[in-house]
Amino acid sequence: MWRFIVDESMPRSTVLELRRVGYWAEDVREVSLRGADDDTVFHYAQTQQATLVTADRDFEDIRRFPLGAHYGIVVVRVPDVLPTWIVNAELLKALQQLQGQPLHGALVIVELGRVRVRRQSCPEL
């Protein structure tokens, strides 16, 4: 079962929705990481062996957060003007589509009606 750390860039309701459907989820605001820098939030997710869920596009930088070197990052790219229920619905729909696939080491980009997954490529033998 996937584990998630939800960044403060996501609606507060996101962690509740993840829990409602059965995932282990923790909001950084619950563990006194509100206002923490990206590296601190990322490190915390790694210590929890959890995938980070965020709307912060800085986490898409694979030079800073290399593919294969973390427990997974999910970046939710939806317009800020959308109601939180749509944001959460898009995330849950994306996770349902990814069911059975490992998130470990992957960068997942969630957009309206679209999910993209980047994984570390296997070296040629």
Short mmCIF file of C-alpha atoms in Angstrom, two decimals:
data_model
loop_
_atom_site.label_atom_id
_atom_site.label_comp_id
_atom_site.label_asym_id
_atom_site.label_seq_id
_atom_site.Cartn_x
_atom_site.Cartn_y
_atom_site.Cartn_z
CA MET A 1 0.00 0.00 0.00
CA TRP A 2 1.31 3.41 -0.91
CA ARG A 3 2.19 5.95 1.78
CA PHE A 4 1.88 9.69 1.14
CA ILE A 5 3.25 12.88 2.62
CA VAL A 6 1.09 15.79 1.46
CA ASP A 7 2.85 19.12 0.98
CA GLU A 8 1.30 22.38 2.16
CA SER A 9 0.89 23.44 -1.48
CA MET A 10 -2.03 21.00 -1.64
CA PRO A 11 -5.47 21.62 -0.12
CA ARG A 12 -5.84 20.51 3.50
CA SER A 13 -8.64 18.20 2.39
CA THR A 14 -6.26 16.16 0.22
CA VAL A 15 -4.88 14.16 3.14
CA LEU A 16 -8.43 13.47 4.34
CA GLU A 17 -9.46 12.21 0.91
CA LEU A 18 -6.40 9.97 0.67
CA ARG A 19 -7.19 8.50 4.08
CA ARG A 20 -10.87 8.11 3.18
CA VAL A 21 -9.99 5.78 0.32
CA GLY A 22 -7.60 3.77 2.49
CA TYR A 23 -4.13 5.24 2.00
CA TRP A 24 -1.72 6.09 4.79
CA ALA A 25 -1.32 9.86 4.46
CA GLU A 26 0.17 12.63 6.53
CA ASP A 27 0.02 16.40 5.98
CA VAL A 28 3.25 18.33 6.59
CA ARG A 29 1.15 20.80 8.61
CA GLU A 30 0.36 17.98 11.07
CA VAL A 31 4.04 17.44 11.84
CA SER A 32 5.13 21.06 12.27
CA LEU A 33 6.66 21.38 8.79
CA ARG A 34 4.47 24.26 7.66
CA GLY A 35 6.73 26.77 5.89
CA ALA A 36 9.62 24.29 5.70
CA ASP A 37 11.85 24.48 2.64
CA ASP A 38 11.60 21.92 -0.16
CA ASP A 39 14.67 19.98 0.95
CA THR A 40 13.31 19.56 4.48
CA VAL A 41 9.92 18.37 3.22
CA PHE A 42 11.59 16.01 0.74
CA HIS A 43 13.89 14.59 3.43
CA TYR A 44 10.94 14.05 5.76
CA ALA A 45 9.07 12.11 3.06
CA GLN A 46 12.14 9.93 2.58
CA THR A 47 12.47 9.19 6.30
CA GLN A 48 8.80 8.14 6.26
CA GLN A 49 9.39 6.00 3.14
CA ALA A 50 6.51 7.87 1.55
CA THR A 51 5.66 9.41 -1.79
CA LEU A 52 5.47 13.20 -1.70
CA VAL A 53 2.26 14.75 -3.09
CA THR A 54 2.67 18.41 -4.00
CA ALA A 55 1.59 21.19 -6.33
CA ASP A 56 5.08 22.72 -6.14
CA ARG A 57 6.66 22.39 -9.58
CA ASP A 58 10.15 22.76 -8.10
CA PHE A 59 9.88 19.05 -7.27
CA GLU A 60 9.80 18.26 -11.01
CA ASP A 61 13.53 19.09 -11.25
CA ILE A 62 15.09 15.66 -11.80
CA ARG A 63 18.59 17.07 -11.34
CA ARG A 64 17.67 18.10 -7.82
CA PHE A 65 15.41 15.10 -7.14
CA PRO A 66 16.83 12.35 -9.40
CA LEU A 67 14.56 9.60 -10.69
CA GLY A 68 15.12 6.38 -8.78
CA ALA A 69 16.60 8.15 -5.75
CA HIS A 70 13.43 8.66 -3.70
CA TYR A 71 10.13 7.08 -2.69
CA GLY A 72 8.25 8.91 -5.42
CA ILE A 73 7.00 12.40 -6.15
CA VAL A 74 3.51 13.24 -7.40
CA VAL A 75 3.12 16.78 -8.74
CA VAL A 76 -0.47 17.88 -9.20
CA ARG A 77 -0.64 20.50 -11.96
CA VAL A 78 -4.13 21.89 -12.04
CA PRO A 79 -5.26 25.53 -12.23
CA ASP A 80 -5.38 27.28 -8.85
CA VAL A 81 -8.90 28.49 -9.58
CA LEU A 82 -10.39 24.99 -9.47
CA PRO A 83 -12.35 23.94 -6.39
CA THR A 84 -10.47 21.63 -4.04
CA TRP A 85 -12.85 18.76 -4.71
CA ILE A 86 -11.75 18.74 -8.37
CA VAL A 87 -8.08 18.83 -7.37
CA ASN A 88 -8.61 15.87 -5.05
CA ALA A 89 -10.72 14.00 -7.60
CA GLU A 90 -7.99 14.34 -10.26
CA LEU A 91 -5.37 13.04 -7.82
CA LEU A 92 -7.49 10.07 -6.76
CA LYS A 93 -8.34 9.25 -10.38
CA ALA A 94 -4.64 9.31 -11.27
CA LEU A 95 -3.75 7.05 -8.35
CA GLN A 96 -6.47 4.63 -9.41
CA GLN A 97 -4.97 4.50 -12.91
CA LEU A 98 -1.54 3.79 -11.41
CA GLN A 99 -2.78 1.04 -9.10
CA GLY A 100 -0.37 -1.88 -9.09
CA GLN A 101 2.56 0.17 -10.36
CA PRO A 102 5.44 1.15 -8.10
CA LEU A 103 5.76 4.84 -7.30
CA HIS A 104 9.20 4.35 -5.77
CA GLY A 105 11.69 6.46 -7.73
CA ALA A 106 9.07 7.84 -10.12
CA LEU A 107 7.98 11.37 -10.92
CA VAL A 108 4.24 11.44 -11.58
CA ILE A 109 2.66 14.51 -13.16
CA VAL A 110 -1.11 14.79 -12.69
CA GLU A 111 -2.97 17.20 -14.98
CA LEU A 112 -6.65 17.53 -15.79
CA GLY A 113 -7.56 14.26 -17.48
CA ARG A 114 -3.94 13.18 -17.92
CA VAL A 115 -1.24 11.35 -15.96
CA ARG A 116 2.41 11.12 -16.97
CA VAL A 117 5.00 8.95 -15.25
CA ARG A 118 8.75 9.35 -15.55
CA ARG A 119 10.99 6.58 -14.30
CA GLN A 120 14.69 6.04 -14.29
CA SER A 121 15.66 4.37 -17.54
CA CYS A 122 17.45 1.06 -17.39
CA PRO A 123 21.07 1.24 -18.48
CA GLU A 124 21.96 -0.62 -21.66
CA LEU A 125 23.75 -3.93 -21.10
#
